[in-house]
Amino acid sequence: MKRKWIKRTAIIILAPILLFVVLMLSLYIPPVQNLLRKELTRYASQATGMQISMRRIDLRFPFNLQLSDVGVIQHKDTLLSMGSLNVRIQVLPLFRGEVEVDDLTLRSTSFNSAHLIKGMQLQGVLGTFSLRSHGVDLSHETALVNALELSDTHVRLKMLKDTVPEPKDTTAAKIPWKIILQQMEVKNVSFSMQLDDDSTQIGAHLAEQTCRSYMWIFTKKPMR
């Protein structure tokens, strides 16, 4: 009788764990990934009121996520068109509150903010953006970016007329993130800004540049 009670208790305890393992392993099966893609795009479209599409979602063991041909459309305006996104993260450090990014690469992307940002419109194309980061500590809010590459990227910012003044935010929100960048390579990157009515235009182009050892501290202080 005692053995049966122990056996039943063990089954009750292990059943949820085994079910969780089976569900996690099923995410690596292509038909399940295809079903997940359909459900994610349907839910995201309903939640945002936009038309969101994705040709493929691919998850490989242990955690290598690939998205292909992602599109976001709102009122016939294409807000985002992304060729591919690849994210490869180490799993075990996540249990320690750390993020080890072996690769994050974004390719062949065009974007258009349309009227989502009040007072401005942001448009551009991004050829390739990639980074490696071995040292993101979520508890201490620090991030070490080992290498960052940006190429064939062109961004255009247009300032629009806005007669309604934006209210100032007086809340004391604080985001004390410290980011250390060891190396950054930039190739064929340009930025231009245009004021309303084409009155003034400024721009800059960077053919090729390598930067090393930079540090940023991001914090939002209350406005007076």
mmCIF file of C-alpha atoms in Angstrom:
data_model
loop_
_atom_site.group_PDB
_atom_site.id
_atom_site.type_symbol
_atom_site.label_atom_id
_atom_site.label_comp_id
_atom_site.label_asym_id
_atom_site.label_seq_id
_atom_site.Cartn_x
_atom_site.Cartn_y
_atom_site.Cartn_z
ATOM 1 C CA MET A 1 0.000 0.000 0.000
ATOM 2 C CA LYS A 2 2.820 2.342 0.901
ATOM 3 C CA ARG A 3 4.611 1.636 -2.390
ATOM 4 C CA LYS A 4 1.467 2.425 -4.383
ATOM 5 C CA TRP A 5 1.098 5.723 -2.524
ATOM 6 C CA ILE A 6 4.729 6.646 -3.282
ATOM 7 C CA LYS A 7 4.293 5.664 -6.931
ATOM 8 C CA ARG A 8 1.151 7.762 -7.331
ATOM 9 C CA THR A 9 2.808 10.754 -5.652
ATOM 10 C CA ALA A 10 5.820 10.465 -7.968
ATOM 11 C CA ILE A 11 3.539 10.325 -11.015
ATOM 12 C CA ILE A 12 1.642 13.432 -9.878
ATOM 13 C CA ILE A 13 4.901 15.328 -9.374
ATOM 14 C CA LEU A 14 6.619 14.175 -12.571
ATOM 15 C CA ALA A 15 3.622 14.475 -14.910
ATOM 16 C CA PRO A 16 3.666 18.313 -15.180
ATOM 17 C CA ILE A 17 7.446 18.261 -15.650
ATOM 18 C CA LEU A 18 7.260 15.653 -18.410
ATOM 19 C CA LEU A 19 4.398 17.534 -20.068
ATOM 20 C CA PHE A 20 6.452 20.730 -20.030
ATOM 21 C CA VAL A 21 9.448 18.934 -21.558
ATOM 22 C CA VAL A 22 7.265 17.420 -24.290
ATOM 23 C CA LEU A 23 5.750 20.816 -25.091
ATOM 24 C CA MET A 24 9.192 22.426 -25.289
ATOM 25 C CA LEU A 25 10.547 19.684 -27.551
ATOM 26 C CA SER A 26 7.483 19.960 -29.800
ATOM 27 C CA LEU A 27 8.507 23.527 -30.643
ATOM 28 C CA TYR A 28 11.384 22.108 -32.681
ATOM 29 C CA ILE A 29 9.016 20.137 -34.943
ATOM 30 C CA PRO A 30 8.392 21.980 -38.284
ATOM 31 C CA PRO A 31 4.579 21.428 -38.379
ATOM 32 C CA VAL A 32 4.302 22.802 -34.838
ATOM 33 C CA GLN A 33 6.443 25.779 -35.796
ATOM 34 C CA ASN A 34 4.197 26.460 -38.777
ATOM 35 C CA LEU A 35 1.116 26.347 -36.542
ATOM 36 C CA LEU A 36 2.856 28.649 -34.059
ATOM 37 C CA ARG A 37 3.675 31.097 -36.864
ATOM 38 C CA LYS A 38 0.039 31.273 -37.937
ATOM 39 C CA GLU A 39 -1.221 31.762 -34.383
ATOM 40 C CA LEU A 40 1.384 34.410 -33.542
ATOM 41 C CA THR A 41 0.703 36.467 -36.659
ATOM 42 C CA ARG A 42 -3.073 36.168 -36.155
ATOM 43 C CA TYR A 43 -2.881 37.224 -32.501
ATOM 44 C CA ALA A 44 -0.427 40.067 -33.221
ATOM 45 C CA SER A 45 -2.618 41.357 -36.060
ATOM 46 C CA GLN A 46 -5.717 41.368 -33.861
ATOM 47 C CA ALA A 47 -3.914 42.977 -30.928
ATOM 48 C CA THR A 48 -2.326 45.801 -32.949
ATOM 49 C CA GLY A 49 -4.940 46.325 -35.659
ATOM 50 C CA MET A 50 -2.210 45.894 -38.278
ATOM 51 C CA GLN A 51 -1.694 43.311 -40.993
ATOM 52 C CA ILE A 52 1.275 41.238 -39.824
ATOM 53 C CA SER A 53 2.682 38.429 -41.930
ATOM 54 C CA MET A 54 5.617 36.034 -41.667
ATOM 55 C CA ARG A 55 6.717 33.427 -44.175
ATOM 56 C CA ARG A 56 8.677 31.219 -41.798
ATOM 57 C CA ILE A 57 9.615 30.740 -38.159
ATOM 58 C CA ASP A 58 12.401 28.281 -37.381
ATOM 59 C CA LEU A 59 13.584 27.286 -33.900
ATOM 60 C CA ARG A 60 16.665 25.084 -33.667
ATOM 61 C CA PHE A 61 18.172 23.402 -30.633
ATOM 62 C CA PRO A 62 19.030 24.708 -28.115
ATOM 63 C CA PHE A 63 17.900 28.294 -28.830
ATOM 64 C CA ASN A 64 18.472 29.528 -32.352
ATOM 65 C CA LEU A 65 15.467 31.477 -33.616
ATOM 66 C CA GLN A 66 15.106 32.487 -37.262
ATOM 67 C CA LEU A 67 12.337 34.629 -38.758
ATOM 68 C CA SER A 68 11.962 35.137 -42.508
ATOM 69 C CA ASP A 69 10.042 37.666 -44.620
ATOM 70 C CA VAL A 70 8.223 39.589 -41.910
ATOM 71 C CA GLY A 71 5.837 42.332 -43.007
ATOM 72 C CA VAL A 72 3.754 44.896 -41.123
ATOM 73 C CA ILE A 73 1.101 46.909 -42.981
ATOM 74 C CA GLN A 74 -1.298 49.512 -41.641
ATOM 75 C CA HIS A 75 -3.827 51.370 -43.814
ATOM 76 C CA LYS A 76 -1.986 50.280 -46.988
ATOM 77 C CA ASP A 77 1.276 51.719 -45.594
ATOM 78 C CA THR A 78 4.113 49.218 -45.266
ATOM 79 C CA LEU A 79 5.602 49.995 -41.861
ATOM 80 C CA LEU A 80 8.126 47.167 -41.801
ATOM 81 C CA SER A 81 9.543 44.733 -44.320
ATOM 82 C CA MET A 82 12.212 42.446 -42.893
ATOM 83 C CA GLY A 83 14.128 39.887 -44.890
ATOM 84 C CA SER A 84 15.499 37.793 -42.026
ATOM 85 C CA LEU A 85 16.238 37.873 -38.309
ATOM 86 C CA ASN A 86 18.514 35.351 -36.620
ATOM 87 C CA VAL A 87 18.949 35.175 -32.830
ATOM 88 C CA ARG A 88 21.213 32.614 -31.160
ATOM 89 C CA ILE A 89 21.288 32.701 -27.352
ATOM 90 C CA GLN A 90 22.883 30.381 -24.781
ATOM 91 C CA VAL A 91 20.255 28.737 -22.584
ATOM 92 C CA LEU A 92 21.994 27.964 -19.275
ATOM 93 C CA PRO A 93 23.033 31.575 -18.439
ATOM 94 C CA LEU A 94 19.341 32.589 -18.564
ATOM 95 C CA PHE A 95 18.759 30.714 -15.288
ATOM 96 C CA ARG A 96 21.377 32.964 -13.662
ATOM 97 C CA GLY A 97 19.739 36.152 -14.896
ATOM 98 C CA GLU A 98 22.358 36.598 -17.618
ATOM 99 C CA VAL A 99 22.003 36.792 -21.398
ATOM 100 C CA GLU A 100 24.754 35.465 -23.664
ATOM 101 C CA VAL A 101 24.010 36.433 -27.269
ATOM 102 C CA ASP A 102 26.206 34.477 -29.665
ATOM 103 C CA ASP A 103 24.611 36.129 -32.682
ATOM 104 C CA LEU A 104 21.868 38.608 -33.490
ATOM 105 C CA THR A 105 21.665 39.450 -37.181
ATOM 106 C CA LEU A 106 19.062 41.499 -39.017
ATOM 107 C CA ARG A 107 19.165 41.716 -42.824
ATOM 108 C CA SER A 108 17.344 43.421 -45.697
ATOM 109 C CA THR A 109 14.959 45.574 -43.692
ATOM 110 C CA SER A 110 12.994 48.662 -44.675
ATOM 111 C CA PHE A 111 10.913 50.705 -42.268
ATOM 112 C CA ASN A 112 8.496 53.615 -42.328
ATOM 113 C CA SER A 113 6.954 55.103 -39.184
ATOM 114 C CA ALA A 114 4.207 56.813 -41.249
ATOM 115 C CA HIS A 115 2.112 58.699 -38.666
ATOM 116 C CA LEU A 116 2.908 56.524 -35.658
ATOM 117 C CA ILE A 117 5.337 59.076 -34.169
ATOM 118 C CA LYS A 118 3.780 62.447 -33.538
ATOM 119 C CA GLY A 119 5.607 65.342 -35.172
ATOM 120 C CA MET A 120 8.037 63.285 -37.230
ATOM 121 C CA GLN A 121 8.348 60.580 -39.853
ATOM 122 C CA LEU A 122 11.190 58.075 -39.922
ATOM 123 C CA GLN A 123 12.027 56.108 -43.063
ATOM 124 C CA GLY A 124 14.962 54.042 -44.147
ATOM 125 C CA VAL A 125 16.585 50.802 -45.186
ATOM 126 C CA LEU A 126 18.905 48.576 -43.194
ATOM 127 C CA GLY A 127 21.242 46.268 -45.052
ATOM 128 C CA THR A 128 22.880 44.328 -42.226
ATOM 129 C CA PHE A 129 22.907 44.763 -38.457
ATOM 130 C CA SER A 130 24.653 42.205 -36.274
ATOM 131 C CA LEU A 131 26.039 42.006 -32.752
ATOM 132 C CA ARG A 132 27.591 39.649 -30.226
ATOM 133 C CA SER A 133 27.076 40.246 -26.535
ATOM 134 C CA HIS A 134 28.616 38.024 -23.885
ATOM 135 C CA GLY A 135 27.832 39.807 -20.653
ATOM 136 C CA VAL A 136 24.261 41.068 -20.187
ATOM 137 C CA ASP A 137 23.476 41.029 -16.459
ATOM 138 C CA LEU A 138 19.763 41.692 -15.895
ATOM 139 C CA SER A 139 20.056 42.036 -12.105
ATOM 140 C CA HIS A 140 22.854 44.634 -12.244
ATOM 141 C CA GLU A 141 21.475 46.279 -15.438
ATOM 142 C CA THR A 142 24.770 46.131 -17.307
ATOM 143 C CA ALA A 143 25.488 44.973 -20.843
ATOM 144 C CA LEU A 144 28.750 44.179 -22.577
ATOM 145 C CA VAL A 145 28.541 44.285 -26.375
ATOM 146 C CA ASN A 146 31.614 42.572 -27.783
ATOM 147 C CA ALA A 147 31.079 43.459 -31.452
ATOM 148 C CA LEU A 148 28.526 45.424 -33.453
ATOM 149 C CA GLU A 149 28.369 45.772 -37.230
ATOM 150 C CA LEU A 150 26.155 48.065 -39.298
ATOM 151 C CA SER A 151 26.319 48.304 -43.084
ATOM 152 C CA ASP A 152 24.341 49.589 -46.073
ATOM 153 C CA THR A 153 21.951 51.533 -43.863
ATOM 154 C CA HIS A 154 20.266 54.801 -44.781
ATOM 155 C CA VAL A 155 17.870 56.664 -42.493
ATOM 156 C CA ARG A 156 15.772 59.731 -43.303
ATOM 157 C CA LEU A 157 14.012 61.790 -40.639
ATOM 158 C CA LYS A 158 11.350 64.316 -41.581
ATOM 159 C CA MET A 159 10.074 66.779 -39.008
ATOM 160 C CA LEU A 160 6.380 67.582 -39.389
ATOM 161 C CA LYS A 161 4.411 70.611 -38.282
ATOM 162 C CA ASP A 162 2.807 70.170 -34.890
ATOM 163 C CA THR A 163 0.776 73.051 -33.498
ATOM 164 C CA VAL A 164 -0.198 71.216 -30.301
ATOM 165 C CA PRO A 165 2.549 71.397 -27.648
ATOM 166 C CA GLU A 166 3.571 68.086 -26.147
ATOM 167 C CA PRO A 167 2.967 67.951 -22.381
ATOM 168 C CA LYS A 168 6.090 67.506 -20.298
ATOM 169 C CA ASP A 169 6.564 64.326 -18.363
ATOM 170 C CA THR A 170 7.374 65.161 -14.756
ATOM 171 C CA THR A 171 7.458 61.600 -13.476
ATOM 172 C CA ALA A 172 10.706 60.457 -11.894
ATOM 173 C CA ALA A 173 11.320 57.335 -13.960
ATOM 174 C CA LYS A 174 14.819 55.910 -13.781
ATOM 175 C CA ILE A 175 16.435 53.435 -16.178
ATOM 176 C CA PRO A 176 20.084 53.130 -15.057
ATOM 177 C CA TRP A 177 21.452 50.806 -17.759
ATOM 178 C CA LYS A 178 25.193 50.822 -18.409
ATOM 179 C CA ILE A 179 26.290 49.551 -21.828
ATOM 180 C CA ILE A 180 29.911 48.920 -22.773
ATOM 181 C CA LEU A 181 30.741 48.548 -26.468
ATOM 182 C CA GLN A 182 34.088 46.955 -27.258
ATOM 183 C CA GLN A 183 34.087 47.255 -31.051
ATOM 184 C CA MET A 184 31.795 48.753 -33.691
ATOM 185 C CA GLU A 185 32.237 48.625 -37.480
ATOM 186 C CA VAL A 186 30.203 50.914 -39.735
ATOM 187 C CA LYS A 187 30.139 50.695 -43.544
ATOM 188 C CA ASN A 188 28.094 52.785 -45.971
ATOM 189 C CA VAL A 189 25.756 54.401 -43.450
ATOM 190 C CA SER A 190 23.968 57.697 -43.978
ATOM 191 C CA PHE A 191 21.501 59.875 -42.096
ATOM 192 C CA SER A 192 19.519 62.848 -43.339
ATOM 193 C CA MET A 193 17.027 65.157 -41.664
ATOM 194 C CA GLN A 194 14.511 67.368 -43.400
ATOM 195 C CA LEU A 195 12.423 70.074 -41.811
ATOM 196 C CA ASP A 196 8.837 70.600 -42.916
ATOM 197 C CA ASP A 197 8.180 72.310 -46.285
ATOM 198 C CA ASP A 198 11.681 71.307 -47.508
ATOM 199 C CA SER A 199 13.110 74.491 -46.021
ATOM 200 C CA THR A 200 16.199 72.913 -44.481
ATOM 201 C CA GLN A 201 17.990 69.618 -45.075
ATOM 202 C CA ILE A 202 21.068 68.229 -43.365
ATOM 203 C CA GLY A 203 22.786 64.909 -43.835
ATOM 204 C CA ALA A 204 25.859 62.832 -43.108
ATOM 205 C CA HIS A 205 27.450 59.792 -44.730
ATOM 206 C CA LEU A 206 29.986 57.397 -43.258
ATOM 207 C CA ALA A 207 31.796 55.187 -45.765
ATOM 208 C CA GLU A 208 33.743 53.027 -43.311
ATOM 209 C CA GLN A 209 34.679 53.444 -39.669
ATOM 210 C CA THR A 210 35.848 51.225 -36.796
ATOM 211 C CA CYS A 211 35.351 52.304 -33.181
ATOM 212 C CA ARG A 212 36.580 50.594 -30.022
ATOM 213 C CA SER A 213 35.883 50.782 -26.290
ATOM 214 C CA TYR A 214 32.829 52.982 -25.772
ATOM 215 C CA MET A 215 30.532 53.172 -22.780
ATOM 216 C CA TRP A 216 27.022 54.610 -22.445
ATOM 217 C CA ILE A 217 24.934 55.083 -19.325
ATOM 218 C CA PHE A 218 21.205 55.333 -20.005
ATOM 219 C CA THR A 219 19.167 57.038 -17.320
ATOM 220 C CA LYS A 220 16.003 59.092 -17.470
ATOM 221 C CA LYS A 221 15.933 61.954 -14.984
ATOM 222 C CA PRO A 222 12.817 63.880 -13.952
ATOM 223 C CA MET A 223 12.242 67.101 -15.868
ATOM 224 C CA ARG A 224 12.022 70.354 -13.934
#
